[in-house]
Amino acid sequence: MPDPYYITTAIHYPNGKPHIGHAYETIAADVIARFQRLRGREVRFQTGTDEHGLKMAQKARDLGQTPRDLANEMSGHFRTLFDVLNISYDRFIRTTDADHHRASQAIWQAMEAKGDLYLDRYEGWYSIRDEAYYDEKELTTGEGGEKLSPQGTPVEWTEEETWFFRLSKYQEPLLELLNTPGFLEPESRRNEMLAFVSCGLNDLSVSRTSFDWGVKVPGPDGHVMYVWVDALTNYITGLGYPDGGEMWDKFWPASLHLIGKDIVRFHTVYWPAFLMSADIALPQKVFGHGFLLNRGMKESKSLGNVTDPMELVDRFGVDSLRYFLMAEVPFGKDGSYSAEALVNKVNAELANSFGNLAQRTLSMVFKNMEGVLEQFAPATDDAALLSRVKQACSEAFPREFEALNFSVGIEAWLRAVYACNQYVDEQAPWGLKKTDPERMKVVLQTLIMAIRDLAIAIQPVVPDKAAAVLDQLGIPADGRDYAALADNDWFARLAGVGHTIAAPKPVFPRLDLPADEA
Ligand code: ME8
């Protein structure tokens, strides 16, 4: 059996409704989870919401709500969106869940038992927007002379008694970890973190006394944990920490923490240090993906360019959005999106290429062969096409997806689709109907074989659409995983029982863009 696979997304701040960046990260994680399941791995997939901290407390105060009410309302929007996006998560964790408070207190006690926590006075800069402490030397100056974090967010001077974590003690093992091949990708993020850790690490303030919206620090002194201590712990809460058990043994350490580039420091410096302190194994990989921009610009309320991902789904459909995001943006880099780019790409690659291939092939089989599949022997041209498609679907595509190069894998798949369309044009089966009906059958059935492989391969990206094509072909549910790509007898089995293709319905309709957006 291949190794079990545990994948997590960042948990999202529910201080507002989800935006396109949240949809992007969670779709990418879902694509990976589905891909690994199709490869035969047992997968656990966790996402959720990060509900404590000053940012939530302040937003709730501005809205005249309690933080808990705000969290309940907004977390519901995330969950609804992820259900609509067909996200196959196993747990949607909320940091207000009771088991999460218990797990956070347990890791705290483990760090304390190690002698890594001490009380002192914190005096320094804090960004509420980033929920992060910064050194004076990391700050920049804004246009009005105000101090800004490296992320460009406002910082405020903070002084209070807090618990500290002995982060400085872990500099050497962290450098070693960051130098471990494959631990942090892409390479550019690794270089940033190596530079940060090499400069020396200050101990980290890990509790607050000026507000109480958080997990209580064990003990009588009225501190709550710094929100990142509890947030990071979500990854182990979801597997049953501190009790352990079957799920823990099977899935920890995580195979992949998928996060955005702005929170790499928390995941590859703070989190591994907490885990080392608590004697817990370290995650195998952290990947910091890029940011999505709206026509090249950051979305913001003041620019009025904030996109509601739910609206994109309503307009264009879930699988169109999933395909566009994964095919358009080289994973790890920043990317840009617009309704126009989405419509153009989906129409060119799904509607006009793969959709058209499936629709015209199935229609011809239905019209010219009464839909009945028959045994056949491919000739040289046919075998060449099939081996080209097989290479794309069972070698190039999985190789690139395993390496998280989604756009490159989809490109390989698309080139195989183009090869099929070229074969249709060259073989012109519509003309063979009169001149050589036996040859027409061979051509159409070769295409059926190719379409089946193409639909199996692309399932992680467009699960509903791929399933619709496989349903039309009559591929049984247990014949759709990647192992089935090595099965060369499936067609003979279907033809052997005189399987009949029903009148096909278009699976990939063309999308329209209103004139004022084109
Ligand atoms: O950072 N494009 O939550 P968050 C792509 N609660 N990804 C984006 C993005 C964009 N425009 N904007 C944000 C937090 N993201 C913490 C995480 S994990 C223990 C705690 C990504 O709601 C961002 O990089 O601000 C992060 O990975 C995720 O969305 C949630 O961001």
Coordinates of C-alpha atoms and ligand atoms in Angstrom, one line a residue:
M1 CA 0.0 0.0 0.0
P2 CA 1.3 3.5 -0.8
D3 CA 1.9 5.8 2.2
P4 CA -1.1 7.6 3.7
Y5 CA -1.3 11.3 2.7
Y6 CA -2.2 14.2 5.0
I7 CA -2.7 17.6 3.4
T8 CA -3.8 20.8 5.1
T9 CA -4.6 24.3 3.9
A10 CA -4.0 27.4 6.0
I11 CA -7.0 28.0 8.2
H12 CA -8.7 31.2 7.1
Y13 CA -9.5 34.3 9.2
P14 CA -13.3 34.6 9.2
N15 CA -13.2 38.4 9.8
G16 CA -15.0 38.8 6.5
K17 CA -16.4 36.7 3.7
P18 CA -14.0 34.4 1.7
H19 CA -12.2 36.0 -1.2
I20 CA -10.6 34.6 -4.3
G21 CA -7.3 33.8 -2.6
H22 CA -9.1 31.6 -0.1
A23 CA -10.8 29.8 -3.0
Y24 CA -7.5 29.4 -4.9
E25 CA -5.6 27.8 -2.1
T26 CA -8.4 25.5 -1.1
I27 CA -9.1 24.4 -4.7
A28 CA -5.4 23.6 -5.2
A29 CA -5.4 21.5 -2.0
D30 CA -8.5 19.7 -3.2
V31 CA -6.8 19.0 -6.5
I32 CA -3.9 17.5 -4.7
A33 CA -6.1 15.4 -2.4
R34 CA -8.1 14.0 -5.3
F35 CA -5.0 13.3 -7.3
Q36 CA -3.5 11.4 -4.4
R37 CA -6.7 9.4 -3.9
L38 CA -6.7 8.5 -7.5
R39 CA -3.1 7.3 -7.1
G40 CA -4.4 4.9 -4.5
R41 CA -3.3 6.7 -1.3
E42 CA -5.4 7.0 1.7
V43 CA -5.9 10.8 2.1
R44 CA -6.9 13.0 5.0
F45 CA -7.6 16.6 4.0
Q46 CA -8.2 19.4 6.5
T47 CA -9.2 23.0 6.1
G48 CA -11.1 25.4 8.4
T49 CA -11.2 28.8 10.1
D50 CA -8.8 30.6 12.4
E51 CA -11.1 32.4 14.8
H52 CA -9.1 33.9 17.6
G53 CA -6.9 36.9 17.9
L54 CA -7.0 40.7 17.9
K55 CA -8.0 41.0 14.3
M56 CA -11.2 39.1 14.9
A57 CA -11.8 40.9 18.2
Q58 CA -11.4 44.3 16.6
K59 CA -13.5 43.5 13.6
A60 CA -16.3 42.2 15.8
R61 CA -16.1 45.4 17.9
D62 CA -16.3 47.6 14.8
L63 CA -19.4 45.7 13.8
G64 CA -21.0 45.8 17.2
Q65 CA -20.9 41.9 17.4
T66 CA -19.3 39.5 19.7
P67 CA -16.2 37.7 18.2
R68 CA -18.0 34.4 18.6
D69 CA -21.1 35.6 16.6
L70 CA -18.8 37.1 13.9
A71 CA -16.9 33.8 13.7
N72 CA -20.0 31.7 13.5
E73 CA -21.5 33.8 10.7
M74 CA -18.3 34.1 8.6
S75 CA -17.1 30.6 9.2
G76 CA -20.4 29.5 7.8
H77 CA -19.7 31.4 4.6
F78 CA -16.3 29.6 4.2
R79 CA -17.9 26.2 4.7
T80 CA -20.7 26.9 2.2
L81 CA -18.2 28.2 -0.4
F82 CA -16.0 25.1 0.1
D83 CA -19.0 22.8 -0.3
V84 CA -20.0 24.7 -3.5
L85 CA -16.4 24.4 -4.8
N86 CA -16.6 20.6 -4.3
I87 CA -13.8 20.6 -1.8
S88 CA -13.4 17.0 -0.5
Y89 CA -12.2 17.9 3.0
D90 CA -12.4 15.3 5.8
R91 CA -12.6 17.9 8.5
F92 CA -13.5 21.6 8.5
I93 CA -11.8 22.6 11.8
R94 CA -12.8 25.7 13.7
T95 CA -10.3 26.9 16.3
T96 CA -13.2 27.5 18.7
D97 CA -13.9 23.8 18.7
A98 CA -13.5 22.2 22.2
D99 CA -10.9 19.6 21.1
H100 CA -8.8 22.4 19.6
H101 CA -8.6 24.2 22.9
R102 CA -7.5 21.0 24.6
A103 CA -4.8 20.3 22.0
S104 CA -3.5 23.8 22.1
Q105 CA -3.2 23.6 25.9
A106 CA -1.5 20.3 25.6
I107 CA 1.2 21.5 23.2
W108 CA 1.7 24.5 25.5
Q109 CA 2.3 22.3 28.5
A110 CA 4.7 20.1 26.5
M111 CA 6.7 23.3 25.6
E112 CA 6.6 24.4 29.2
A113 CA 7.8 21.0 30.4
K114 CA 10.8 21.4 28.1
G115 CA 11.7 24.6 29.8
D116 CA 11.0 26.6 26.6
L117 CA 8.5 29.1 28.1
Y118 CA 9.2 32.0 30.5
L119 CA 7.4 35.1 31.6
D120 CA 8.9 38.5 30.6
R121 CA 7.8 41.9 29.4
Y122 CA 7.2 42.4 25.6
E123 CA 8.0 45.8 24.2
G124 CA 7.9 46.0 20.4
W125 CA 5.9 46.3 17.2
Y126 CA 2.8 44.3 16.4
S127 CA 0.7 44.2 13.2
I128 CA -2.9 43.3 13.9
R129 CA -3.6 42.8 10.2
D130 CA -0.7 40.2 10.0
E131 CA -1.1 39.1 13.7
A132 CA 2.7 39.3 13.7
Y133 CA 5.5 40.7 15.8
Y134 CA 8.2 42.5 13.9
D135 CA 11.7 43.7 14.7
E136 CA 12.4 47.4 14.3
K137 CA 14.9 46.5 11.6
E138 CA 12.3 44.8 9.5
L139 CA 10.0 47.8 9.3
T140 CA 9.7 50.2 6.4
T141 CA 8.3 53.8 6.3
G142 CA 5.0 54.6 4.6
E143 CA 4.2 57.8 2.5
G144 CA 3.0 59.6 5.5
G145 CA 6.0 58.7 7.6
E146 CA 4.2 55.9 9.4
K147 CA 5.9 52.6 10.2
L148 CA 4.8 49.6 8.2
S149 CA 5.4 45.9 8.4
P150 CA 7.3 44.1 5.6
Q151 CA 3.9 43.2 4.3
G152 CA 2.9 46.9 4.1
T153 CA 0.5 46.7 7.0
P154 CA 0.4 49.2 9.9
V155 CA 2.2 48.3 13.1
E156 CA 1.6 49.5 16.7
W157 CA 3.9 49.7 19.7
T158 CA 2.9 47.1 22.3
E159 CA 4.1 46.8 25.9
E160 CA 2.7 44.1 28.2
E161 CA 3.7 41.1 30.3
T162 CA 3.7 38.0 28.1
W163 CA 5.0 34.4 28.0
F164 CA 8.0 34.0 25.7
F165 CA 9.1 30.9 23.7
R166 CA 12.8 30.2 23.4
L167 CA 12.9 30.4 19.7
S168 CA 16.6 31.5 19.7
K169 CA 17.5 28.0 21.0
Y170 CA 16.3 26.4 17.8
Q171 CA 18.3 28.4 15.2
E172 CA 20.7 25.6 14.3
P173 CA 18.1 22.8 14.0
L174 CA 15.9 25.2 11.9
L175 CA 18.8 26.0 9.6
E176 CA 19.3 22.3 9.1
L177 CA 15.6 21.8 8.5
L178 CA 15.5 24.6 5.9
N179 CA 18.5 23.0 4.2
T180 CA 16.7 19.6 3.9
P181 CA 15.8 19.1 0.3
G182 CA 12.0 19.3 -0.4
F183 CA 11.0 20.6 3.0
L184 CA 10.2 24.1 1.8
E185 CA 9.3 25.0 -1.7
P186 CA 9.5 26.8 -4.0
E187 CA 13.2 27.6 -3.8
S188 CA 12.7 31.4 -3.6
R189 CA 10.8 31.1 -0.3
R190 CA 13.5 28.9 1.1
N191 CA 16.1 31.5 0.4
E192 CA 14.1 34.1 2.2
M193 CA 13.7 31.9 5.3
L194 CA 17.3 30.9 5.3
A195 CA 18.3 34.6 5.3
F196 CA 15.8 35.3 8.1
V197 CA 17.0 32.5 10.4
S198 CA 20.7 33.1 9.6
C199 CA 20.4 36.6 11.0
G200 CA 19.6 35.2 14.4
L201 CA 16.3 34.6 16.1
N202 CA 14.7 36.5 19.0
D203 CA 12.6 34.7 21.5
L204 CA 8.9 34.9 20.5
S205 CA 6.1 36.5 22.6
V206 CA 3.5 33.8 22.7
S207 CA 0.7 35.1 25.0
R208 CA -1.3 38.3 25.4
T209 CA -2.9 39.9 28.4
S210 CA -4.6 43.0 26.8
F211 CA -7.6 41.0 25.5
D212 CA -9.2 37.6 26.1
W213 CA -10.4 36.3 22.8
G214 CA -8.2 33.2 22.5
V215 CA -7.3 29.9 24.0
K216 CA -6.5 30.3 27.8
V217 CA -2.9 29.7 28.8
P218 CA -3.0 26.8 31.3
G219 CA -2.6 28.3 34.8
P220 CA -4.2 31.1 36.8
D221 CA -2.5 34.2 35.3
G222 CA -5.2 35.3 32.8
H223 CA -3.1 35.1 29.6
V224 CA -4.5 34.0 26.3
M225 CA -2.2 32.3 23.7
Y226 CA -0.8 34.3 20.8
V227 CA -3.2 33.5 18.0
W228 CA -0.5 31.8 15.9
V229 CA 0.3 29.3 18.6
D230 CA -3.2 28.0 18.6
A231 CA -3.7 28.4 14.8
L232 CA -0.7 26.2 13.9
T233 CA -1.8 23.6 16.4
N234 CA -5.0 23.0 14.3
Y235 CA -3.0 20.7 12.1
I236 CA -2.5 18.2 14.9
T237 CA -5.8 18.8 16.7
G238 CA -7.5 17.3 13.7
L239 CA -5.6 14.0 14.1
G240 CA -6.5 13.5 17.7
Y241 CA -3.5 15.2 19.5
P242 CA -2.7 14.8 22.4
D243 CA -4.5 11.5 22.7
G244 CA -2.9 9.8 19.7
G245 CA -4.7 6.8 18.2
E246 CA -5.0 5.3 14.8
M247 CA -5.5 8.5 12.9
W248 CA -2.5 10.1 14.5
D249 CA -0.3 7.1 13.8
K250 CA -1.5 6.9 10.2
F251 CA -1.3 10.5 9.2
W252 CA 1.2 12.4 11.3
P253 CA 3.6 13.9 10.2
A254 CA 1.7 15.8 7.5
S255 CA 2.7 15.2 3.9
L256 CA 2.0 18.8 2.9
H257 CA 1.0 22.1 4.5
L258 CA -0.2 24.2 1.6
I259 CA -0.1 27.9 2.4
G260 CA 0.4 31.3 0.8
K261 CA 3.7 33.0 0.5
D262 CA 2.9 35.6 3.2
I263 CA 2.8 33.1 6.0
V264 CA 5.8 30.9 5.3
R265 CA 7.7 32.2 8.4
F266 CA 5.0 30.9 10.7
H267 CA 5.1 27.5 9.1
T268 CA 8.7 26.9 8.5
V269 CA 10.3 28.7 11.6
Y270 CA 7.8 29.0 14.4
W271 CA 5.8 25.8 13.8
P272 CA 8.8 23.4 13.5
A273 CA 10.3 25.0 16.6
F274 CA 7.1 24.4 18.6
L275 CA 7.0 20.9 17.4
M276 CA 10.7 20.2 18.2
S277 CA 10.1 21.6 21.6
A278 CA 7.1 19.4 22.2
D279 CA 9.0 16.3 20.7
I280 CA 6.5 15.9 17.9
A281 CA 7.7 14.9 14.4
L282 CA 8.0 17.6 11.7
P283 CA 5.8 18.0 8.6
Q284 CA 7.4 16.6 5.5
K285 CA 6.7 19.6 3.2
V286 CA 5.5 23.2 3.3
F287 CA 4.6 24.8 0.0
G288 CA 4.1 28.6 -0.2
H289 CA 2.0 29.3 -3.3
G290 CA 1.8 32.8 -4.9
F291 CA -0.9 35.4 -4.7
L292 CA -3.8 35.9 -7.1
L293 CA -4.2 39.4 -8.4
N294 CA -7.3 41.0 -10.0
R295 CA -6.1 42.1 -13.5
G296 CA -2.7 42.5 -12.0
M297 CA -3.9 44.5 -8.9
K298 CA -4.3 43.5 -5.3
E299 CA -8.0 43.3 -4.4
S300 CA -9.1 45.8 -1.8
K301 CA -12.3 47.3 -0.6
S302 CA -11.0 50.9 -1.3
L303 CA -10.3 50.0 -5.0
G304 CA -13.8 48.4 -5.2
N305 CA -12.3 45.4 -7.0
V306 CA -13.1 42.6 -4.6
T307 CA -14.4 39.5 -6.3
D308 CA -16.8 37.2 -4.5
P309 CA -15.8 33.7 -5.6
M310 CA -19.4 32.5 -5.1
E311 CA -20.4 35.0 -7.8
L312 CA -17.7 33.6 -10.2
V313 CA -19.1 30.1 -9.6
D314 CA -22.7 31.2 -10.2
R315 CA -21.6 32.8 -13.5
F316 CA -19.2 30.3 -14.9
G317 CA -19.6 27.0 -12.9
V318 CA -17.3 25.3 -10.4
D319 CA -15.2 23.3 -12.8
S320 CA -14.6 26.2 -15.1
L321 CA -13.2 28.2 -12.1
R322 CA -11.2 25.2 -10.9
Y323 CA -9.7 24.6 -14.3
F324 CA -8.9 28.2 -15.0
L325 CA -7.1 28.7 -11.7
M326 CA -5.0 25.5 -12.0
A327 CA -4.2 25.8 -15.7
E328 CA -3.5 29.6 -15.8
V329 CA -1.1 30.2 -12.9
P330 CA 2.3 28.4 -12.7
F331 CA 2.0 27.1 -9.1
G332 CA 4.2 29.0 -6.7
K333 CA 4.1 32.2 -8.8
D334 CA 1.7 35.1 -8.5
G335 CA -1.1 35.0 -11.0
S336 CA -3.7 37.3 -12.4
Y337 CA -7.3 36.6 -13.2
S338 CA -10.3 38.3 -14.8
A339 CA -13.7 37.1 -16.0
E340 CA -12.5 37.7 -19.6
A341 CA -9.3 35.5 -19.2
L342 CA -11.4 32.8 -17.5
V343 CA -14.0 32.7 -20.3
N344 CA -11.3 32.7 -23.0
K345 CA -9.3 29.9 -21.5
V346 CA -12.2 27.7 -20.6
N347 CA -13.8 28.2 -24.1
A348 CA -10.6 27.5 -25.9
E349 CA -9.4 24.5 -23.9
L350 CA -12.5 22.8 -22.4
A351 CA -15.4 23.8 -24.6
N352 CA -13.7 23.9 -28.1
S353 CA -11.1 21.3 -27.5
F354 CA -11.9 18.5 -25.0
G355 CA -15.6 19.1 -24.9
N356 CA -15.9 19.3 -28.6
L357 CA -13.8 16.1 -29.0
A358 CA -16.1 14.2 -26.7
Q359 CA -19.3 15.6 -28.1
R360 CA -18.6 15.0 -31.7
T361 CA -17.1 11.5 -31.2
L362 CA -20.0 10.3 -29.0
S363 CA -22.6 11.9 -31.4
M364 CA -21.0 10.0 -34.3
V365 CA -21.0 6.7 -32.4
F366 CA -24.6 7.3 -31.5
K367 CA -25.7 8.2 -34.9
N368 CA -23.6 6.0 -37.1
M369 CA -23.1 2.9 -34.9
E370 CA -26.4 3.1 -32.9
G371 CA -24.1 3.7 -30.0
V372 CA -23.0 0.0 -29.9
L373 CA -19.4 -0.6 -29.1
E374 CA -17.7 -3.5 -31.0
Q375 CA -14.3 -5.3 -30.7
F376 CA -11.7 -3.8 -33.0
A377 CA -8.0 -3.9 -33.9
P378 CA -6.3 -0.5 -34.0
A379 CA -4.1 0.1 -37.1
T380 CA -0.7 2.0 -36.9
D381 CA -2.1 5.5 -36.8
D382 CA -4.6 4.6 -34.2
A383 CA -2.1 2.8 -32.0
A384 CA 0.2 5.9 -32.3
L385 CA -2.5 8.2 -31.1
L386 CA -3.4 5.9 -28.2
S387 CA 0.2 5.6 -27.0
R388 CA 0.6 9.4 -27.3
V389 CA -2.5 9.9 -25.0
K390 CA -1.4 7.1 -22.6
Q391 CA 2.0 8.8 -22.3
A392 CA 0.4 12.1 -21.4
C393 CA -2.2 10.7 -19.0
S394 CA -0.2 8.1 -17.1
E395 CA 3.3 9.6 -17.3
A396 CA 3.6 13.4 -17.9
F397 CA 0.4 14.4 -16.1
P398 CA 1.0 12.5 -12.8
R399 CA 4.7 13.3 -12.8
E400 CA 4.0 17.0 -12.9
F401 CA 1.1 16.9 -10.5
E402 CA 3.2 15.0 -8.0
A403 CA 5.7 17.9 -8.2
L404 CA 2.8 20.4 -7.9
N405 CA 3.4 21.7 -11.4
F406 CA -0.3 21.8 -12.2
S407 CA -0.2 24.1 -15.2
V408 CA 2.6 22.0 -16.8
G409 CA 0.7 18.8 -16.2
I410 CA -2.5 20.3 -17.7
E411 CA -0.5 21.6 -20.7
A412 CA 0.7 18.0 -21.4
W413 CA -2.9 16.8 -21.1
L414 CA -4.1 19.5 -23.5
R415 CA -1.5 18.7 -26.1
A416 CA -2.8 15.1 -26.1
V417 CA -6.4 16.5 -26.6
Y418 CA -5.1 18.6 -29.5
A419 CA -3.5 15.4 -31.0
C420 CA -6.9 13.7 -30.8
N421 CA -8.6 16.6 -32.6
Q422 CA -5.9 16.6 -35.3
Y423 CA -6.5 12.8 -35.7
V424 CA -10.2 13.4 -36.1
D425 CA -9.6 16.0 -38.8
E426 CA -7.1 13.8 -40.6
Q427 CA -9.2 10.6 -40.4
A428 CA -12.4 12.5 -41.2
P429 CA -14.7 9.7 -39.9
W430 CA -17.8 11.5 -41.3
G431 CA -16.4 10.8 -44.9
L432 CA -15.6 7.2 -44.1
K433 CA -19.3 6.4 -43.3
K434 CA -19.9 5.8 -47.0
T435 CA -16.5 4.8 -48.3
D436 CA -15.3 2.5 -45.5
P437 CA -17.7 2.0 -42.6
E438 CA -15.5 -0.6 -40.9
R439 CA -12.6 1.9 -40.8
M440 CA -15.0 4.6 -39.5
K441 CA -15.8 2.3 -36.5
V442 CA -12.1 1.8 -35.8
V443 CA -11.5 5.5 -35.8
L444 CA -14.4 6.4 -33.6
Q445 CA -13.6 3.6 -31.1
T446 CA -10.0 4.7 -31.0
L447 CA -11.2 8.1 -30.0
I448 CA -13.5 6.6 -27.3
M449 CA -10.4 4.9 -25.8
A450 CA -8.5 8.1 -25.9
I451 CA -11.3 10.2 -24.4
R452 CA -11.6 7.7 -21.5
D453 CA -8.0 8.1 -20.6
L454 CA -8.1 11.9 -20.9
A455 CA -11.2 12.1 -18.7
I456 CA -9.7 9.8 -16.0
A457 CA -6.5 11.9 -15.9
I458 CA -8.2 15.3 -15.5
Q459 CA -10.6 14.2 -12.7
P460 CA -8.7 16.1 -9.9
V461 CA -9.1 19.4 -11.7
V462 CA -12.7 19.1 -13.0
P463 CA -14.3 16.3 -11.0
D464 CA -17.9 16.8 -12.0
K465 CA -17.3 17.3 -15.7
A466 CA -14.9 14.4 -16.0
A467 CA -17.4 12.2 -14.2
A468 CA -20.1 13.3 -16.7
V469 CA -17.9 12.2 -19.6
L470 CA -17.0 8.9 -17.9
D471 CA -20.7 8.3 -17.2
Q472 CA -21.6 8.8 -20.8
L473 CA -18.9 6.3 -21.8
G474 CA -20.3 3.8 -19.3
I475 CA -17.0 3.5 -17.3
P476 CA -17.9 1.9 -13.9
A477 CA -17.1 3.7 -10.7
D478 CA -14.4 1.2 -9.8
G479 CA -12.6 1.7 -13.1
R480 CA -11.8 5.4 -12.8
D481 CA -8.6 5.5 -10.7
Y482 CA -5.2 5.9 -12.1
A483 CA -4.4 2.2 -11.9
A484 CA -7.2 1.8 -14.5
L485 CA -5.0 3.7 -17.0
A486 CA -2.8 0.6 -17.1
D487 CA -5.8 -1.7 -17.8
N488 CA -5.9 -2.3 -21.6
D489 CA -8.9 -4.7 -21.5
W490 CA -11.6 -2.4 -20.4
F491 CA -12.8 -1.6 -23.9
A492 CA -13.0 -5.3 -24.8
R493 CA -15.1 -5.9 -21.6
L494 CA -17.6 -3.2 -22.5
A495 CA -17.8 -4.2 -26.2
G496 CA -18.1 -7.9 -25.1
V497 CA -21.4 -7.1 -23.4
G498 CA -22.6 -4.9 -26.3
H499 CA -22.4 -1.7 -24.3
T500 CA -24.4 1.1 -25.9
I501 CA -23.6 4.8 -25.8
A502 CA -26.7 6.9 -25.1
A503 CA -27.4 10.2 -27.0
P504 CA -24.7 12.5 -25.6
K505 CA -25.4 15.8 -23.9
P506 CA -22.8 18.5 -24.1
V507 CA -20.6 18.5 -21.0
F508 CA -18.6 21.7 -21.6
P509 CA -20.9 24.4 -23.0
R510 CA -19.3 27.6 -24.2
L511 CA -19.3 30.5 -21.6
D512 CA -20.5 33.9 -22.5
L513 CA -19.2 37.2 -21.3
P514 CA -21.6 40.2 -21.2
A515 CA -20.6 42.8 -23.9
D516 CA -19.6 45.4 -21.3
E517 CA -17.0 43.0 -19.8
A518 CA -15.5 41.7 -23.1
Ligands
ME8_1 O1 -3.2 33.9 7.1 N1 -4.0 34.9 -3.3 O2 -5.4 33.6 7.2 P1 -5.9 34.4 5.9 C1 -3.7 33.7 -2.9 N2 -5.3 32.6 9.5 N3 -3.7 33.3 -1.6 C2 -4.1 34.2 -0.7 C3 -4.5 35.5 -1.0 C4 -4.4 35.9 -2.4 N4 -4.8 37.1 -2.9 N5 -4.8 36.2 0.1 C5 -4.6 35.3 1.1 C6 -4.2 33.5 7.6 N6 -4.2 34.1 0.7 C7 -4.0 32.7 8.9 C8 -3.5 31.3 8.6 S1 -2.7 28.9 9.3 C9 -2.3 28.1 10.7 C10 -3.3 30.4 9.8 C11 -3.9 32.9 1.4 O3 -7.4 34.2 5.9 C12 -2.9 33.2 2.6 O4 -1.6 33.2 2.1 O5 -5.3 35.8 5.9 C13 -3.2 32.0 3.5 O6 -2.5 30.8 3.1 C14 -4.7 31.7 3.3 O7 -5.1 32.4 2.1 C15 -5.5 32.2 4.4 O8 -5.3 33.6 4.7

